[in-house]
Short mmCIF file of C-alpha atoms and ligand atoms in Angstrom, two decimals:
data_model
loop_
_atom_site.label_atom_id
_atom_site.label_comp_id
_atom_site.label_asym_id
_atom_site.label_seq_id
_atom_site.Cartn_x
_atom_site.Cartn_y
_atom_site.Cartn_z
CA UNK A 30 0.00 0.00 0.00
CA UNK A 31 1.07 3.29 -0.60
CA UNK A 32 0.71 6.70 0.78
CA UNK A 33 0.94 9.55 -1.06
CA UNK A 34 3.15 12.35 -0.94
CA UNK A 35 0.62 14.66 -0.49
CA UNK A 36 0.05 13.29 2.80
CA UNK A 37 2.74 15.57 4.64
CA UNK A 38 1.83 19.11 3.17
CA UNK A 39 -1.53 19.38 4.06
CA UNK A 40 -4.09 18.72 6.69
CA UNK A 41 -6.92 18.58 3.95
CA UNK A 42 -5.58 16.57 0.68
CA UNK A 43 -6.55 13.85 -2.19
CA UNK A 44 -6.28 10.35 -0.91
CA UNK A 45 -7.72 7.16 -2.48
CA UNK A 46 -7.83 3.65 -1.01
CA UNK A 47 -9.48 0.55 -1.71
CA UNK A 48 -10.18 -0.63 -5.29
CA UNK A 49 -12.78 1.24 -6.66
CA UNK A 50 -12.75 4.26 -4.63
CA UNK A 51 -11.66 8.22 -4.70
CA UNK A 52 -11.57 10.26 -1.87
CA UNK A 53 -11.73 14.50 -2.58
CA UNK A 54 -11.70 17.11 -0.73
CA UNK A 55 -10.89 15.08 2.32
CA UNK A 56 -10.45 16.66 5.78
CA UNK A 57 -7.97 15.01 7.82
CA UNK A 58 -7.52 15.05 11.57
CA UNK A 59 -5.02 13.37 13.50
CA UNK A 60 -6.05 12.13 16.65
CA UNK A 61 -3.14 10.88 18.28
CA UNK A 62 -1.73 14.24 18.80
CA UNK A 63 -4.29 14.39 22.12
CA UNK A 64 -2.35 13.40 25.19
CA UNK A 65 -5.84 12.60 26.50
CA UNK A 66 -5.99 9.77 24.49
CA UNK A 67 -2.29 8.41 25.24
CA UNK A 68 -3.37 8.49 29.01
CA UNK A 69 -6.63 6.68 28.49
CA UNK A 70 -4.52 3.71 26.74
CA UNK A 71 -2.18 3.70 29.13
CA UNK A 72 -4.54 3.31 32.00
CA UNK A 73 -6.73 1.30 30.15
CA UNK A 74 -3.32 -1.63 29.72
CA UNK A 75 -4.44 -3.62 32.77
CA UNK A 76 -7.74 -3.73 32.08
CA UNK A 77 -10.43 -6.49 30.31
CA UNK A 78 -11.16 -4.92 27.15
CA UNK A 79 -15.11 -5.74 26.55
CA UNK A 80 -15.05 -4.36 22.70
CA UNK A 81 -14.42 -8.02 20.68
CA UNK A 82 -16.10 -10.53 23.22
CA UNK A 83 -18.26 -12.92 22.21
CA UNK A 84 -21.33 -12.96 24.06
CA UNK A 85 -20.59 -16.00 25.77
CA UNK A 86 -17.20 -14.21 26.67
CA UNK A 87 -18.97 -12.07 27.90
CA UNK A 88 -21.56 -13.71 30.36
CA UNK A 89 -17.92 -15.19 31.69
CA UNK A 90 -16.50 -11.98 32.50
CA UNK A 91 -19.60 -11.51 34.62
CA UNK A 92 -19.35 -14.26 36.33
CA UNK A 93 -15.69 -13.97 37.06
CA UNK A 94 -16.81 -10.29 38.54
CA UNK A 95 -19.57 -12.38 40.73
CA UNK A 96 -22.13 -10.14 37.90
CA UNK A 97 -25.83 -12.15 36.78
CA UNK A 98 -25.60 -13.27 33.24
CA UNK A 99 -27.92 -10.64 31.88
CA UNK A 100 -25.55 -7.86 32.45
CA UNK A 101 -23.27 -9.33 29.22
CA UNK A 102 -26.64 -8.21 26.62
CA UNK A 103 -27.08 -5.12 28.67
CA UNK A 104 -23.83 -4.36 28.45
CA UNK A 105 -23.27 -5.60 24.74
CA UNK A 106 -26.32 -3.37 24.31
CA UNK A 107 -24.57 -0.10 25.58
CA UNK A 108 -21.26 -1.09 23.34
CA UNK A 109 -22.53 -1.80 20.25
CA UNK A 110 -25.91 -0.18 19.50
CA UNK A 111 -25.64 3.34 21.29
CA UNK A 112 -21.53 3.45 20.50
CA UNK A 113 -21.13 4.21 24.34
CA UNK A 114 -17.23 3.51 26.10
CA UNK A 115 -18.05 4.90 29.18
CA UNK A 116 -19.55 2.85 31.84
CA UNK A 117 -21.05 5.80 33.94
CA UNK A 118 -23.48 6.70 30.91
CA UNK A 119 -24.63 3.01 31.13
CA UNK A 120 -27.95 4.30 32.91
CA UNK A 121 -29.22 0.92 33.62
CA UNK A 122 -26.46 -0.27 35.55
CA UNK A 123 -26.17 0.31 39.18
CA UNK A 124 -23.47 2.99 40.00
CA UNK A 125 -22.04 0.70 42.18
CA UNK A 126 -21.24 -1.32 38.80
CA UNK A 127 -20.53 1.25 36.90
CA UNK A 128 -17.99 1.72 39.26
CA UNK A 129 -16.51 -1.64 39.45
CA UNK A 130 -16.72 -2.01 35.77
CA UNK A 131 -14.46 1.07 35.19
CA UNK A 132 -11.80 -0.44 37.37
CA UNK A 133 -11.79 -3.65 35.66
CA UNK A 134 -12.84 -3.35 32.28
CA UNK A 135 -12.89 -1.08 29.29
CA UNK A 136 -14.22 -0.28 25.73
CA UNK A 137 -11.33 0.38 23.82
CA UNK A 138 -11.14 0.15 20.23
CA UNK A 139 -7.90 -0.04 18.14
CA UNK A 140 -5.83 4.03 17.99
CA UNK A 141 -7.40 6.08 15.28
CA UNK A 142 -3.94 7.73 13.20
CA UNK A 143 -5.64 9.38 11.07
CA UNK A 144 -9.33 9.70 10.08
CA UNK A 145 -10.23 11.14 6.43
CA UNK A 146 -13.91 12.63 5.78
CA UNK A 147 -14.52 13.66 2.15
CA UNK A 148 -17.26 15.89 1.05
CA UNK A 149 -18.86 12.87 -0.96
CA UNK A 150 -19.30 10.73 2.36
CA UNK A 151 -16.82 8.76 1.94
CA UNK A 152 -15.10 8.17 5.36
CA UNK A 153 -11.40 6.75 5.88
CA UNK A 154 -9.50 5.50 9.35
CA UNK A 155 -6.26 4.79 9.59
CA UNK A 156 -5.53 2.40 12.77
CA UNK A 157 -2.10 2.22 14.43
CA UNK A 158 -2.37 -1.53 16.10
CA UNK A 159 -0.70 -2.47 19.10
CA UNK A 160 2.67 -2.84 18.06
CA UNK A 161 2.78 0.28 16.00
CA UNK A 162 1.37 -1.38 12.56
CA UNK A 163 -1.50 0.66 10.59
CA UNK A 164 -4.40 -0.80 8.98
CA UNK A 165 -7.13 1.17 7.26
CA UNK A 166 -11.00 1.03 7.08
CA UNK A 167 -12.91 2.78 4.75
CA UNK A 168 -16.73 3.48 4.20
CA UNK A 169 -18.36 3.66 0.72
CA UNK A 170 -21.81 5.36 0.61
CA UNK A 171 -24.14 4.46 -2.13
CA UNK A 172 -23.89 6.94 -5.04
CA UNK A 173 -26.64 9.57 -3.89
CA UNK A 174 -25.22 9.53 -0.20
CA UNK A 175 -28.10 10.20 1.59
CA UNK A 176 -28.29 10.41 4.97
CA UNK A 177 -29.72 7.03 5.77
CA UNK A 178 -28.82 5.44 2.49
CA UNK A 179 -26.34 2.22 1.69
CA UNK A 180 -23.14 2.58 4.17
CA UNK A 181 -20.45 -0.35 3.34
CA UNK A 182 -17.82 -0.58 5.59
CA UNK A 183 -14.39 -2.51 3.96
CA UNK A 184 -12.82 -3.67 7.24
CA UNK A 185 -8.98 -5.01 7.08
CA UNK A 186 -8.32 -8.84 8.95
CA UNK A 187 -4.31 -8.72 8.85
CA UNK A 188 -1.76 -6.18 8.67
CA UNK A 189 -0.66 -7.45 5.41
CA UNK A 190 -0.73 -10.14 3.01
CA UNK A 191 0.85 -14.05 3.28
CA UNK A 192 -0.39 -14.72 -0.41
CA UNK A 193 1.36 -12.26 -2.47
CA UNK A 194 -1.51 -12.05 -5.45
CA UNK A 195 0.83 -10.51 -8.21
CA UNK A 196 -1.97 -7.28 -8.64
CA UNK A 197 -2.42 -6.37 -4.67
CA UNK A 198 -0.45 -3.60 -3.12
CA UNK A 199 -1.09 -5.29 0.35
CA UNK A 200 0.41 -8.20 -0.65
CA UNK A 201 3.42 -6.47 -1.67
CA UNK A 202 3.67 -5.70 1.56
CA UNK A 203 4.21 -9.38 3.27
CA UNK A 204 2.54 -10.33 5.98
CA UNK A 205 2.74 -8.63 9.62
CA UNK A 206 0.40 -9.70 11.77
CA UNK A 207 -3.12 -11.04 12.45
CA UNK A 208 -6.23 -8.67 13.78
CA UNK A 209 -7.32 -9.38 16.92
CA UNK A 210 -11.50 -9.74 17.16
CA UNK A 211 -11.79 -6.19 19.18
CA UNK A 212 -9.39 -4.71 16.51
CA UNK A 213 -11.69 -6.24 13.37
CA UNK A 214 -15.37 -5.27 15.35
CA UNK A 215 -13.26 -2.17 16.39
CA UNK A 216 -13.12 -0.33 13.16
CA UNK A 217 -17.12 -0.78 12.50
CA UNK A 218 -17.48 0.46 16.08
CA UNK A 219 -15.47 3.17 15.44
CA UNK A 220 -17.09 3.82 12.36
CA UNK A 221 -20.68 4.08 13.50
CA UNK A 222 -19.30 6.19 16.17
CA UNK A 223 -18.70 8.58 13.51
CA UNK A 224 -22.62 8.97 13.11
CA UNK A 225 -22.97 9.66 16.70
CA UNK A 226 -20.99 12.26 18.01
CA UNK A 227 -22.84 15.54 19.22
CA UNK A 228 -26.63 13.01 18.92
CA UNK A 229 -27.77 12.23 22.54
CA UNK A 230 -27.70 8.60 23.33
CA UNK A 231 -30.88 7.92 23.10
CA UNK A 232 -31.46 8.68 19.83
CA UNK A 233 -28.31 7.10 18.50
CA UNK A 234 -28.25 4.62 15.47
CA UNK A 235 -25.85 2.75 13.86
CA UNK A 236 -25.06 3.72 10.33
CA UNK A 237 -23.00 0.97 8.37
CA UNK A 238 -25.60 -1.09 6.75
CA UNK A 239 -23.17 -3.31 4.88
CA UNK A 240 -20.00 -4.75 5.89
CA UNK A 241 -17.32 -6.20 3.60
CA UNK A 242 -14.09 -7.79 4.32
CA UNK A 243 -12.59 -6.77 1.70
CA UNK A 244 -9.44 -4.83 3.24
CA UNK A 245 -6.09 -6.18 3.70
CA UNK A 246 -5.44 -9.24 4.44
CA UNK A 247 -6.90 -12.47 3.77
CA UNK A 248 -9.88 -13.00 6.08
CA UNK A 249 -9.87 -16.70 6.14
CA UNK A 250 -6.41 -17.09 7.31
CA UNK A 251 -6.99 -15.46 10.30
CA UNK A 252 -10.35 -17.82 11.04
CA UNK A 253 -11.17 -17.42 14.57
CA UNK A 254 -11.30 -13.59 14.95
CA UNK A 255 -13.15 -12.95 11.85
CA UNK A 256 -15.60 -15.41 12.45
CA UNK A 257 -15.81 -13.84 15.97
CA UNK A 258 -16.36 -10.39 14.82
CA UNK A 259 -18.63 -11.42 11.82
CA UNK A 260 -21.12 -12.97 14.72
CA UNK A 261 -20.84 -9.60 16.69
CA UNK A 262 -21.78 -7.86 13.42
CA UNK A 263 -25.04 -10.30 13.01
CA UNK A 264 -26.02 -11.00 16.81
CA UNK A 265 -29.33 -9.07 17.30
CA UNK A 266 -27.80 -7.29 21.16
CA UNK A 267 -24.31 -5.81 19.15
CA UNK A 268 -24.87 -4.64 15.88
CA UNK A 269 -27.65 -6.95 14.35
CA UNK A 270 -26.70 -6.61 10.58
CA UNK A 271 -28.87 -8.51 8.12
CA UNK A 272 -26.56 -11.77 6.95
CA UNK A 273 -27.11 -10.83 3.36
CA UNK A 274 -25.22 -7.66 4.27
CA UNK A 275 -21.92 -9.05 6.08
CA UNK A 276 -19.60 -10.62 3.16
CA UNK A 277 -16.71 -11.90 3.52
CA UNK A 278 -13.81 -11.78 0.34
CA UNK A 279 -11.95 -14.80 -0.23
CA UNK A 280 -8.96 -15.86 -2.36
CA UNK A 281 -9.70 -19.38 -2.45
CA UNK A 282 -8.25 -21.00 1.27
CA UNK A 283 -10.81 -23.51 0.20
CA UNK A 284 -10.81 -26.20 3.49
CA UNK A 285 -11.52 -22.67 5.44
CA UNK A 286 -14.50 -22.33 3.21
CA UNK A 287 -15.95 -25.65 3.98
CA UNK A 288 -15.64 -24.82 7.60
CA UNK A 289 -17.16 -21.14 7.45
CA UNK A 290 -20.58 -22.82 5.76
CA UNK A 291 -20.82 -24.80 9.20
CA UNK A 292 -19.72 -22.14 11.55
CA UNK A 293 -21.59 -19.02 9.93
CA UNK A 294 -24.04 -17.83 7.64
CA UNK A 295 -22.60 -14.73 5.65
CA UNK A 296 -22.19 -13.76 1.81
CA UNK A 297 -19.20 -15.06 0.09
CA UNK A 298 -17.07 -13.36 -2.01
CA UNK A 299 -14.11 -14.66 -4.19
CA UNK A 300 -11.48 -13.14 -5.71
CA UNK A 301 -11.16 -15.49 -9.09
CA UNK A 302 -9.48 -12.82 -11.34
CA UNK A 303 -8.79 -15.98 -13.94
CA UNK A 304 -10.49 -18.34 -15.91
CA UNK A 305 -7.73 -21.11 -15.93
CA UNK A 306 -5.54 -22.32 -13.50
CA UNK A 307 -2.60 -21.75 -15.89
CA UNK A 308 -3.44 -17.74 -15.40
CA UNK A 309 -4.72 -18.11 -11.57
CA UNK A 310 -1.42 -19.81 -10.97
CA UNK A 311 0.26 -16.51 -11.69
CA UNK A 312 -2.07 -14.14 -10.91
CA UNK A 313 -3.11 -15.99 -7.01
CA UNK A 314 -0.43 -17.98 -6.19
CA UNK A 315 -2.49 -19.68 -3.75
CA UNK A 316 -3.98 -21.42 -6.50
CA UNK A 317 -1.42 -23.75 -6.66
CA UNK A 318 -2.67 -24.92 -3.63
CA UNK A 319 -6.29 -25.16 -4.19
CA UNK A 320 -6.89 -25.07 -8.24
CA UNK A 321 -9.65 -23.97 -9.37
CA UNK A 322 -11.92 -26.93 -9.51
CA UNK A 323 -11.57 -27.61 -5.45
CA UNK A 324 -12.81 -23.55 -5.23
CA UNK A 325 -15.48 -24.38 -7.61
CA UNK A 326 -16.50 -27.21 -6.03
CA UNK A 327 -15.88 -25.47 -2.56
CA UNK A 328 -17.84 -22.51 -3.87
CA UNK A 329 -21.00 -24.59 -5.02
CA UNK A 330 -20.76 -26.37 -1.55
CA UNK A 331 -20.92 -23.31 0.21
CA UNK A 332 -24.09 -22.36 -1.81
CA UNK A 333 -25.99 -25.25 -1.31
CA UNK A 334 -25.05 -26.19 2.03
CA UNK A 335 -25.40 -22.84 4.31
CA UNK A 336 -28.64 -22.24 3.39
CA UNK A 337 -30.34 -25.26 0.70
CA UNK A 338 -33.90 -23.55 1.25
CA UNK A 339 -32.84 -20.11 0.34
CA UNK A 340 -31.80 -19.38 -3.21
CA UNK A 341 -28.07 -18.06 -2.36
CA UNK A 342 -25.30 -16.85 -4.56
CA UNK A 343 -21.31 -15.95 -4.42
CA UNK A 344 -20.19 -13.22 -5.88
CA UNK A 345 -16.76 -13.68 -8.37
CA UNK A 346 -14.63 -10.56 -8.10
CA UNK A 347 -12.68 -10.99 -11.45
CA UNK A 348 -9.83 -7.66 -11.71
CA UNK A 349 -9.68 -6.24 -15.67
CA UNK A 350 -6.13 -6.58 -16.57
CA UNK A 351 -5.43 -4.93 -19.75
CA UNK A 352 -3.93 -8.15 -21.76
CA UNK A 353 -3.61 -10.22 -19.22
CA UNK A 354 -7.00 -11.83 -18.33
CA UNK A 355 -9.71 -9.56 -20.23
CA UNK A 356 -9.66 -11.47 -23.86
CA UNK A 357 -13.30 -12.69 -24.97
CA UNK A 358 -12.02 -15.99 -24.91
CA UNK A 359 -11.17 -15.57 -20.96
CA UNK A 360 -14.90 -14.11 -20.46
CA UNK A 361 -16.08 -17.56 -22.60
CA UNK A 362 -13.67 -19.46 -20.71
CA UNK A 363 -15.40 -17.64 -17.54
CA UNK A 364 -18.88 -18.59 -18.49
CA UNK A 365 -18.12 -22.18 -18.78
CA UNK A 366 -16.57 -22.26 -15.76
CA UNK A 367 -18.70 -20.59 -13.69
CA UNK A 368 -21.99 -22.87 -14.89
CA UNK A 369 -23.92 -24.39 -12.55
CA UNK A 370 -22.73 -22.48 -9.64
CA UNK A 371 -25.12 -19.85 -8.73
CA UNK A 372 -22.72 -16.66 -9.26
CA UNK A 373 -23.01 -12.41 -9.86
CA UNK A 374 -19.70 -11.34 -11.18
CA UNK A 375 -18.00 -8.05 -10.11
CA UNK A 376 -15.88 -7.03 -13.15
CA UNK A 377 -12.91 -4.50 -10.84
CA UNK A 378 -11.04 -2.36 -13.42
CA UNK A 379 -7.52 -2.80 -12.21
CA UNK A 380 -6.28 -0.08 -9.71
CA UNK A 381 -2.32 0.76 -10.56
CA UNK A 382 0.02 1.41 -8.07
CA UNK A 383 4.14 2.45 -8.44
CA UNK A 384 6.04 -0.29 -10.22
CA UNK A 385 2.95 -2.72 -11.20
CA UNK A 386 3.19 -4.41 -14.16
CA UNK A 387 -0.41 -4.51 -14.75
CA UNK A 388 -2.51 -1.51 -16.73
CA UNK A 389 -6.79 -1.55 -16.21
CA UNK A 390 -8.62 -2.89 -19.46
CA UNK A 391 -10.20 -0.24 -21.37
CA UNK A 392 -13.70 0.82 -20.51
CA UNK A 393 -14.73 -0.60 -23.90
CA UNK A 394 -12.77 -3.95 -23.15
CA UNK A 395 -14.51 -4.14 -19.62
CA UNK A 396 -18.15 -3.70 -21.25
CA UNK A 397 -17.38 -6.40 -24.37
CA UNK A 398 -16.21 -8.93 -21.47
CA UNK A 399 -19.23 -7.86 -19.60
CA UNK A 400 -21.72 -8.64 -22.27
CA UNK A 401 -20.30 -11.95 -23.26
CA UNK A 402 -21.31 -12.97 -19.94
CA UNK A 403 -24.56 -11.00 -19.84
CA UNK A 404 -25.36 -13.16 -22.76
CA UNK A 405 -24.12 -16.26 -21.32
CA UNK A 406 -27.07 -15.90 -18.67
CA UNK A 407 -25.02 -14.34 -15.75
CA UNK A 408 -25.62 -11.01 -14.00
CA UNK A 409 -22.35 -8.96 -14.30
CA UNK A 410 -21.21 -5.38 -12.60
CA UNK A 411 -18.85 -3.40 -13.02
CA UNK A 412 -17.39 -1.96 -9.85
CA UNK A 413 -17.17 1.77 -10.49
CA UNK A 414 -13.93 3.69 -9.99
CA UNK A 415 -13.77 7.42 -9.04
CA UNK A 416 -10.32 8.92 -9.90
CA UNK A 417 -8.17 7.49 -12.55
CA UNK A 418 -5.86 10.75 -11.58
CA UNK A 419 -4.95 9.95 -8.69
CA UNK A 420 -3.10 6.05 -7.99
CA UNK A 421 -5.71 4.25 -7.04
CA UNK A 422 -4.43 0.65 -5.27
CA UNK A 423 -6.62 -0.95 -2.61
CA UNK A 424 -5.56 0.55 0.61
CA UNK A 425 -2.82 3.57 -0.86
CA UNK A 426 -2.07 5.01 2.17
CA UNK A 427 -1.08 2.84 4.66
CA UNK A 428 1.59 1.17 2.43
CA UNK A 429 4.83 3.96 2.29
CA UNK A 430 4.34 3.95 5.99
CA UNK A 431 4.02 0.40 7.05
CA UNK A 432 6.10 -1.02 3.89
CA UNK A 433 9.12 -2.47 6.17
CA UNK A 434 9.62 -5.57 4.11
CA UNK A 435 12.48 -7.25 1.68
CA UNK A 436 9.61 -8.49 -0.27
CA UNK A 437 8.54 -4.99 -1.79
CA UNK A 438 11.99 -4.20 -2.48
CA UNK A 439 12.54 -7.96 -4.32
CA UNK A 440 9.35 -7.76 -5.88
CA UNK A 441 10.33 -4.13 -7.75
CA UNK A 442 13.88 -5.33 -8.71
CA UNK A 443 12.00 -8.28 -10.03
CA UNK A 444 9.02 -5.67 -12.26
CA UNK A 445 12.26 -3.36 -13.27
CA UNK A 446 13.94 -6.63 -14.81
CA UNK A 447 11.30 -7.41 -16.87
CA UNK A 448 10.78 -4.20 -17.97
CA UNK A 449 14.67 -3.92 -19.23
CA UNK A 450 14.46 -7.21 -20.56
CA UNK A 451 11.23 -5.99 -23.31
CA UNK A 452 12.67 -2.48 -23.85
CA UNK A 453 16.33 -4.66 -24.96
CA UNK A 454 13.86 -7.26 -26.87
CA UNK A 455 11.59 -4.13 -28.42
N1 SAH B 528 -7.84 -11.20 0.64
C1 SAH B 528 -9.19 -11.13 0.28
C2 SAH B 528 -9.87 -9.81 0.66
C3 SAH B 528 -9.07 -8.55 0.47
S1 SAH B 528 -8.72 -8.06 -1.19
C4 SAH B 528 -9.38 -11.42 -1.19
O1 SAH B 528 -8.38 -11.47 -1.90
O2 SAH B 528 -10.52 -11.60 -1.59
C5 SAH B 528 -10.28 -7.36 -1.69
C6 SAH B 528 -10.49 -7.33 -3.20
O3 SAH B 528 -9.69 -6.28 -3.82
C7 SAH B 528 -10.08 -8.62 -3.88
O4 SAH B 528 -11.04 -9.05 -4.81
C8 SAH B 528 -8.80 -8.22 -4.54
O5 SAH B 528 -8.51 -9.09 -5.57
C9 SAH B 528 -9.07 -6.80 -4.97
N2 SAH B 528 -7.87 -6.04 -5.31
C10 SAH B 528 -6.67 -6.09 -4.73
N3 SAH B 528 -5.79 -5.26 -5.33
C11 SAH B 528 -6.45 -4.66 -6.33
C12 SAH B 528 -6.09 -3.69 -7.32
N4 SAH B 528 -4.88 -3.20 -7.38
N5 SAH B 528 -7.04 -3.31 -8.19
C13 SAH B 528 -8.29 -3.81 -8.12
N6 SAH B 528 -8.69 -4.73 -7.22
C14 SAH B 528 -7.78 -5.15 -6.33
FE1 SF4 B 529 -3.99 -10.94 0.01
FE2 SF4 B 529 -6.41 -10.56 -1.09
FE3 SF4 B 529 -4.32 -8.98 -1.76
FE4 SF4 B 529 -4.35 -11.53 -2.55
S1 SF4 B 529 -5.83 -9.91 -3.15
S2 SF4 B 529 -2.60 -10.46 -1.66
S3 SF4 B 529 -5.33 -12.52 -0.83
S4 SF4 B 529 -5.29 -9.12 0.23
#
């Protein structure tokens, strides 16, 4: 990922993260310059931190604290749905809990860096993690951006990447470290705070209505917090989402997939990006570990078996690489391989960042592919892109700052070769 240089002059600049998405105009504050919120984390070091918990986690904490089980939903309540972190405006609590609770506990989600409003309503936070690392969030509103309109939150899992997908700035970046559940939930709480600073608390409401986990990292290799935060995100006493509006992005870790159809009913997502395994090979190298027919298969499975009386679908992200994977004989080769499982493709024109050796497929390229599989019976998007001035790679800004590894560096030696080798062949 990688930040712009315009990050440094200015406190209101141009930024752009996540595939298909521009940021203008966008005012940025930086809240880690308040030494009020240093103290807070320090004091809040020895404490239980609530924000994450599972229910069940939950009801144990209130045990431990000799509590009654129905303190963990009134609680969760307070946390989730009214965005509240302080247990003295939990008016349904005795202050004699509120009291203990503040001793023992706390709400504390991961450090906002730097948060990113743009006059469109697009929203952007960048999270320093425990250990210094930064991971971003961003929230797309639906075109018309009114006020109570389609929210989707793109939440990160990992600082990083493991699988190195040849087109991904994030996986450019190698892999750091996993989320932890409060740090995943954290950055929806955080962003439905947004909505409710300055509203009393009683007329507070949460604002995401859709949730993908589409940021970095690759959600199903860091299983148990992810699952843990998508059940936060669905259970009716934290934020109570819809399941048709939690999805979760794959690149194909296809045992994972058979064990998220038994642990949780969400939307699937996967990253395909090529019609052969030849292509995938290169393109997701963890292809070569599960080839496309075991994703297929995995795919259909996941279908049929979450939900067998409910007509379900996955959607196939599939990136337009100018030359690379956008022929009509790809899109054919798409349609074939795609029939009988019950699919919506999201056509992504590619999003370039420094030293990629990929250009996006022409607008008219994207729109023949899409019609060939139109006509082939399949409903097909294209993901819209704001800002073809600016770079525009999933997640830009975190990536200058947290880029501390070899394989960047290896990885643009590598591109530069290539390139010398077709300039001495041309
Ligand atoms: N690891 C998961 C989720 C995060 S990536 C996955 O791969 O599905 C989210 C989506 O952004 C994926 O479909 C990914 O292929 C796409 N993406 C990554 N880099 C991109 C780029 N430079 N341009 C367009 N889409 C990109
Ligand atoms: Fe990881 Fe997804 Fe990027 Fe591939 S596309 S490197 S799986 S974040």
């Amino acid at each position: 990922m990688v930040c712009k240089p315009c990050l440094t002059d200015s406190n209101v600049f141009i930024q752009q993260s996540s595939p298909y998405l521009i940021m203008s105009k966008i005012h940025t504050i930086d809240p880690s310059a308040s030494p009020a919120s240093t103290s807070k984390t320090q004091n809040n070091q020895q404490k239980t931190n609530l924000l994450g918990l599972s229910k069940q986690q939950l009801i144990d904490f209130f045990a431990d604290i000799g509590e009654k089980k129905f303190r963990a939903t009134q609680v969760m309540k307070w946390i989730y749905q009214y965005g509240v972190d302080d247990f003295f405006a939990m008016s349904n609590l005795s202050k004699k809990l509120q009291a203990k609770l503040d001793k023992v506990a706390c709400i504390t989600p991961p450090n906002v860096k730097f948060k990113q409003f743009s006059d469109d309503g697009t929203r952007k936070w960048v999270f320093e993690v425990t250990g210094g690392s930064l991971v971003e969030t961003v929230l797309i509103p639906a075109d018309d951006n009114k006020q109570f309109g389609r929210k989707t939150l793109c939440i990160s899992s990992q600082v990083g990447c493991a699988l190195d997908c040849s087109f991904c700035s994030t996986g450019k970046q190698g892999f750091e470290r996993d989320l932890t559940a409060s740090e995943i939930i954290g950055q929806l709480w955080v962003a439905n705070q947004s909505y409710m600073t300055d509203v009393p608390i009683s007329e507070r409401e949460n604002r995401v209505t859709n949730v993908v986990m589409m940021g970095m990292g690759e959600p199903l290799l860091n299983y148990r917090p992810v699952v843990a935060s998508m059940s936060l995100m669905l259970d009716d006493h934290a934020f109570g989402m819809s399941k048709r509006r939690v999805t979760l992005s794959t690149s194909g870790v296809v045992p994972r997939m058979y064990q998220l159809a038994k642990d949780i009913d969400v939307a699937l997502a996967i990253s395909l990006h090529a019609p052969n395994d030849e292509l995938r090979n290169e393109l997701v190298p963890i292809n070569k570990k599960y080839p496309l027919a075991d994703l297929i298969e995995a795919a259909k499975s996941y279908v049929y078996e979450t939900n067998p009386r409910h007509k379900k679908h996955v959607t196939i992200e599939y990136v337009m690489l100018a030359g690379v994977n956008d022929t009509d004989e790809h899109a054919h080769q798409l349609a074939t391989l795609l029939d009988g499982l019950p699919s919506k493709i999201n056509l992504i024109p590619f999003n370039p960042f420094p030293h990629a050796p990929y250009g996006r497929s022409s607008n008219n390229r994207i729109h023949a592919f899409s019609n060939i599989l139109n006509q082939a019976g399949f409903v097909c998007t294209i993901r819209q892109t704001r800002g073809d001035d600016i770079d525009a790679a999933c997640g830009q800004l975190v990536g200058q700052v947290a880029d501390r590894t070899r394989r960047s560096q290896k990885w643009q030696e590598a591109v530069k070769k290539r390139q010398q080798q077709t300039s001495t062949l041309g």
